[in-house]
Short mmCIF file of N, CA and C in Angstrom, two decimals:
data_model
loop_
_atom_site.label_atom_id
_atom_site.label_comp_id
_atom_site.label_asym_id
_atom_site.label_seq_id
_atom_site.Cartn_x
_atom_site.Cartn_y
_atom_site.Cartn_z
N UNK A 1 -77.49 -125.42 -10.97
CA UNK A 1 -76.73 -125.61 -9.83
C UNK A 1 -74.97 -125.84 -10.33
N UNK A 2 -74.46 -125.13 -9.55
CA UNK A 2 -72.98 -125.29 -9.92
C UNK A 2 -72.49 -126.80 -9.67
N UNK A 3 -72.93 -127.29 -8.78
CA UNK A 3 -72.31 -128.71 -8.27
C UNK A 3 -72.61 -129.61 -9.34
N UNK A 4 -73.82 -129.47 -9.93
CA UNK A 4 -74.10 -130.55 -11.07
C UNK A 4 -73.46 -130.29 -12.14
N UNK A 5 -73.29 -128.92 -12.63
CA UNK A 5 -72.61 -128.69 -13.79
C UNK A 5 -71.24 -129.13 -13.69
N UNK A 6 -70.61 -128.75 -12.77
CA UNK A 6 -69.07 -129.28 -12.43
C UNK A 6 -68.90 -130.93 -12.57
N UNK A 7 -69.98 -131.51 -11.78
CA UNK A 7 -69.91 -132.99 -11.68
C UNK A 7 -70.00 -133.65 -13.17
N UNK A 8 -71.04 -132.89 -14.00
CA UNK A 8 -71.01 -133.47 -15.40
C UNK A 8 -69.94 -133.18 -16.20
N UNK A 9 -69.28 -131.98 -16.05
CA UNK A 9 -68.04 -131.62 -16.74
C UNK A 9 -67.00 -132.78 -16.31
N UNK A 10 -66.58 -132.81 -15.21
CA UNK A 10 -65.57 -134.03 -15.00
C UNK A 10 -66.06 -135.24 -15.35
N UNK A 11 -66.90 -135.74 -15.13
CA UNK A 11 -67.60 -136.95 -15.94
C UNK A 11 -67.32 -137.04 -17.35
N UNK A 12 -67.61 -135.87 -18.04
CA UNK A 12 -67.50 -136.20 -19.43
C UNK A 12 -65.89 -136.11 -19.86
N UNK A 13 -65.18 -135.46 -18.82
CA UNK A 13 -63.63 -135.33 -19.14
C UNK A 13 -62.99 -136.73 -19.02
N UNK A 14 -63.64 -137.63 -18.28
CA UNK A 14 -63.12 -138.80 -17.99
C UNK A 14 -63.87 -140.10 -18.75
N UNK A 15 -65.08 -139.87 -19.30
CA UNK A 15 -65.63 -140.86 -20.10
C UNK A 15 -65.91 -140.40 -21.49
N UNK A 16 -64.90 -140.81 -22.39
CA UNK A 16 -64.88 -140.55 -23.73
C UNK A 16 -65.96 -140.76 -24.51
N UNK A 17 -66.64 -141.93 -24.30
CA UNK A 17 -67.98 -142.32 -24.93
C UNK A 17 -68.98 -141.43 -24.73
N UNK A 18 -69.09 -141.03 -23.44
CA UNK A 18 -70.24 -140.09 -23.01
C UNK A 18 -70.01 -138.89 -23.65
N UNK A 19 -68.79 -138.41 -23.65
CA UNK A 19 -68.58 -136.98 -24.18
C UNK A 19 -68.59 -137.00 -25.46
N UNK A 20 -68.32 -137.83 -26.29
CA UNK A 20 -68.82 -138.06 -27.77
C UNK A 20 -70.15 -138.06 -28.26
N UNK A 21 -71.02 -138.75 -27.11
CA UNK A 21 -72.18 -138.80 -27.60
C UNK A 21 -73.00 -137.39 -27.11
N UNK A 22 -72.43 -136.81 -26.14
CA UNK A 22 -73.00 -135.42 -25.85
C UNK A 22 -72.46 -134.33 -26.73
N UNK A 23 -71.53 -134.56 -27.33
CA UNK A 23 -71.04 -133.63 -28.27
C UNK A 23 -71.88 -133.62 -29.68
N UNK A 24 -72.08 -135.07 -30.16
CA UNK A 24 -72.98 -135.49 -31.09
C UNK A 24 -74.33 -134.83 -30.92
N UNK A 25 -74.98 -134.84 -29.70
CA UNK A 25 -76.37 -134.43 -29.37
C UNK A 25 -76.16 -133.11 -29.57
N UNK A 26 -75.10 -132.21 -28.83
CA UNK A 26 -75.27 -130.82 -29.08
C UNK A 26 -75.04 -130.28 -30.55
N UNK A 27 -74.26 -130.96 -31.54
CA UNK A 27 -74.31 -130.68 -32.92
C UNK A 27 -75.70 -130.86 -33.62
N UNK A 28 -76.21 -131.90 -33.20
CA UNK A 28 -77.70 -132.24 -33.87
C UNK A 28 -78.72 -131.13 -33.43
N UNK A 29 -78.59 -130.90 -32.16
CA UNK A 29 -79.70 -130.08 -31.74
C UNK A 29 -79.33 -128.58 -32.14
N UNK A 30 -77.97 -128.09 -32.43
CA UNK A 30 -77.70 -126.85 -32.93
C UNK A 30 -78.04 -126.79 -34.16
N UNK A 31 -78.08 -127.90 -34.97
CA UNK A 31 -78.54 -127.85 -36.35
C UNK A 31 -80.15 -127.64 -36.57
N UNK A 32 -80.55 -128.41 -35.51
CA UNK A 32 -82.18 -128.43 -35.45
C UNK A 32 -82.79 -127.35 -34.95
N UNK A 33 -82.18 -126.65 -34.12
CA UNK A 33 -82.75 -125.34 -33.54
C UNK A 33 -81.86 -124.10 -33.47
N UNK A 34 -81.51 -123.84 -34.81
CA UNK A 34 -80.48 -122.82 -35.04
C UNK A 34 -80.86 -121.53 -34.37
N UNK A 35 -82.00 -121.21 -34.21
CA UNK A 35 -82.56 -119.75 -33.53
C UNK A 35 -83.41 -119.81 -32.42
N UNK A 36 -83.44 -121.18 -31.70
CA UNK A 36 -84.42 -121.43 -30.66
C UNK A 36 -83.38 -122.00 -29.55
N UNK A 37 -83.02 -121.33 -28.62
CA UNK A 37 -82.39 -121.56 -27.43
C UNK A 37 -82.98 -122.65 -26.67
N UNK A 38 -84.19 -122.20 -26.51
CA UNK A 38 -84.92 -123.14 -25.70
C UNK A 38 -85.41 -124.30 -26.04
N UNK A 39 -85.45 -124.66 -27.42
CA UNK A 39 -85.75 -126.03 -27.89
C UNK A 39 -84.18 -126.68 -27.64
N UNK A 40 -83.09 -126.02 -28.02
CA UNK A 40 -81.84 -126.57 -27.94
C UNK A 40 -81.61 -127.09 -26.42
N UNK A 41 -81.82 -126.38 -25.50
CA UNK A 41 -81.81 -126.63 -24.07
C UNK A 41 -82.60 -127.74 -23.60
N UNK A 42 -83.88 -127.53 -24.40
CA UNK A 42 -84.95 -128.78 -23.79
C UNK A 42 -84.46 -130.06 -24.42
N UNK A 43 -83.72 -130.30 -25.55
CA UNK A 43 -83.06 -131.13 -26.19
C UNK A 43 -82.04 -131.79 -25.39
N UNK A 44 -81.41 -130.88 -24.64
CA UNK A 44 -80.13 -131.64 -23.90
C UNK A 44 -80.58 -132.16 -22.65
N UNK A 45 -81.69 -131.61 -22.17
CA UNK A 45 -82.25 -131.86 -20.77
C UNK A 45 -82.08 -133.46 -20.26
N UNK A 46 -82.96 -134.14 -21.14
CA UNK A 46 -82.94 -135.65 -20.77
C UNK A 46 -81.66 -136.23 -20.71
N UNK A 47 -80.78 -135.93 -21.74
CA UNK A 47 -79.41 -136.57 -21.67
C UNK A 47 -78.71 -136.13 -20.26
N UNK A 48 -78.83 -134.84 -19.92
CA UNK A 48 -78.17 -134.47 -18.84
C UNK A 48 -78.49 -135.03 -17.39
N UNK A 49 -79.94 -135.14 -17.59
CA UNK A 49 -80.70 -135.71 -16.21
C UNK A 49 -80.00 -137.41 -16.11
N UNK A 50 -80.00 -138.01 -17.32
CA UNK A 50 -79.57 -139.35 -17.27
C UNK A 50 -78.18 -139.34 -16.73
N UNK A 51 -77.24 -138.52 -17.24
CA UNK A 51 -75.87 -138.34 -16.79
C UNK A 51 -75.91 -138.12 -15.30
N UNK A 52 -76.54 -137.14 -14.81
CA UNK A 52 -76.52 -136.82 -13.45
C UNK A 52 -76.73 -137.94 -12.48
N UNK A 53 -77.55 -138.81 -12.98
CA UNK A 53 -77.98 -140.17 -12.17
C UNK A 53 -76.47 -140.77 -11.91
N UNK A 54 -75.67 -140.88 -12.93
CA UNK A 54 -74.50 -141.71 -12.99
C UNK A 54 -73.30 -140.86 -12.19
N UNK A 55 -73.28 -139.57 -12.24
CA UNK A 55 -72.41 -138.64 -11.66
C UNK A 55 -72.59 -138.24 -10.37
N UNK A 56 -73.69 -137.84 -9.94
CA UNK A 56 -73.85 -137.14 -8.68
C UNK A 56 -73.99 -138.25 -7.36
N UNK A 57 -73.45 -137.83 -6.16
CA UNK A 57 -73.72 -139.00 -5.12
C UNK A 57 -74.99 -139.01 -4.87
N UNK A 58 -75.55 -140.08 -4.26
CA UNK A 58 -76.95 -140.30 -4.02
C UNK A 58 -77.56 -139.23 -2.94
N UNK A 59 -76.54 -138.97 -1.93
CA UNK A 59 -77.00 -137.93 -0.94
C UNK A 59 -77.36 -136.57 -1.43
N UNK A 60 -76.65 -136.26 -2.52
CA UNK A 60 -76.94 -134.89 -3.11
C UNK A 60 -78.30 -135.11 -3.82
N UNK A 61 -78.48 -136.17 -4.72
CA UNK A 61 -79.91 -136.38 -5.37
C UNK A 61 -81.05 -136.39 -4.53
N UNK A 62 -80.82 -136.98 -3.21
CA UNK A 62 -81.94 -137.02 -2.42
C UNK A 62 -82.24 -135.78 -1.77
N UNK A 63 -81.08 -134.95 -1.46
CA UNK A 63 -81.29 -133.77 -0.77
C UNK A 63 -81.97 -132.75 -1.59
N UNK A 64 -81.49 -132.80 -2.95
CA UNK A 64 -82.16 -131.77 -3.77
C UNK A 64 -83.68 -132.05 -4.11
N UNK A 65 -83.87 -133.54 -4.26
CA UNK A 65 -85.09 -133.82 -4.42
C UNK A 65 -86.05 -133.35 -3.26
N UNK A 66 -85.67 -133.63 -2.09
CA UNK A 66 -86.55 -133.06 -0.89
C UNK A 66 -86.83 -131.70 -0.87
N UNK A 67 -85.75 -130.85 -1.31
CA UNK A 67 -86.07 -129.37 -1.27
C UNK A 67 -87.10 -129.11 -2.41
N UNK A 68 -86.93 -129.77 -3.69
CA UNK A 68 -88.07 -129.54 -4.77
C UNK A 68 -89.38 -129.96 -4.43
N UNK A 69 -89.71 -130.81 -3.40
CA UNK A 69 -91.06 -131.05 -2.95
C UNK A 69 -91.81 -130.23 -2.41
#
Protein backbone atom coordinates (compact mmCIF):
# COMPACT_ATOMS: atom_id res chain seq x y z
CA UNK A 1 0.00 0.00 0.00
CA UNK A 2 1.50 3.32 -1.06
CA UNK A 3 0.42 5.14 2.14
CA UNK A 4 2.40 2.69 4.27
CA UNK A 5 5.48 3.00 2.05
CA UNK A 6 5.39 6.78 2.12
CA UNK A 7 4.78 6.89 5.87
CA UNK A 8 7.77 4.61 6.50
CA UNK A 9 9.93 6.66 4.12
CA UNK A 10 9.01 9.88 5.87
CA UNK A 11 9.60 8.32 9.29
CA UNK A 12 13.06 7.07 8.31
CA UNK A 13 13.97 10.49 6.91
CA UNK A 14 13.36 12.11 10.29
CA UNK A 15 14.56 9.33 12.64
CA UNK A 16 18.26 8.75 12.00
CA UNK A 17 18.66 5.82 14.40
CA UNK A 18 15.77 3.93 12.80
CA UNK A 19 17.17 4.75 9.37
CA UNK A 20 20.61 3.40 10.31
CA UNK A 21 19.10 0.22 11.77
CA UNK A 22 17.05 -0.32 8.61
CA UNK A 23 20.08 0.25 6.39
CA UNK A 24 22.12 -2.24 8.44
CA UNK A 25 19.33 -4.79 8.25
CA UNK A 26 19.05 -4.41 4.48
CA UNK A 27 22.81 -4.78 4.02
CA UNK A 28 22.87 -7.90 6.20
CA UNK A 29 19.92 -9.42 4.36
CA UNK A 30 21.47 -8.65 0.97
CA UNK A 31 24.61 -10.54 2.04
CA UNK A 32 22.57 -13.40 3.49
CA UNK A 33 20.20 -13.71 0.49
CA UNK A 34 22.17 -12.55 -2.57
CA UNK A 35 20.02 -14.55 -5.01
CA UNK A 36 16.79 -14.89 -3.04
CA UNK A 37 14.60 -11.78 -3.22
CA UNK A 38 11.86 -13.58 -1.28
CA UNK A 39 14.19 -14.27 1.64
CA UNK A 40 15.40 -10.68 1.55
CA UNK A 41 11.83 -9.32 1.61
CA UNK A 42 10.75 -11.74 4.34
CA UNK A 43 13.68 -10.57 6.44
CA UNK A 44 12.57 -6.94 6.16
CA UNK A 45 8.93 -7.75 6.91
CA UNK A 46 9.12 -7.89 10.74
CA UNK A 47 11.12 -4.66 10.98
CA UNK A 48 8.76 -2.85 8.64
CA UNK A 49 5.69 -4.03 10.55
CA UNK A 50 7.18 -2.77 13.83
CA UNK A 51 7.99 0.60 12.28
CA UNK A 52 4.54 0.90 10.75
CA UNK A 53 3.02 0.68 14.23
CA UNK A 54 5.05 3.78 15.14
CA UNK A 55 4.36 5.61 11.89
CA UNK A 56 0.79 5.05 10.80
CA UNK A 57 -2.21 6.72 12.39
CA UNK A 58 -4.34 4.36 14.49
CA UNK A 59 -7.37 4.95 12.27
CA UNK A 60 -5.42 3.65 9.29
CA UNK A 61 -4.31 0.50 11.15
CA UNK A 62 -7.82 -0.30 12.33
CA UNK A 63 -9.32 0.40 8.91
CA UNK A 64 -6.91 -1.91 7.08
CA UNK A 65 -7.25 -4.62 9.75
CA UNK A 66 -11.02 -4.61 9.35
CA UNK A 67 -10.68 -5.08 5.61
CA UNK A 68 -8.23 -7.98 6.00
CA UNK A 69 -10.63 -9.93 8.24
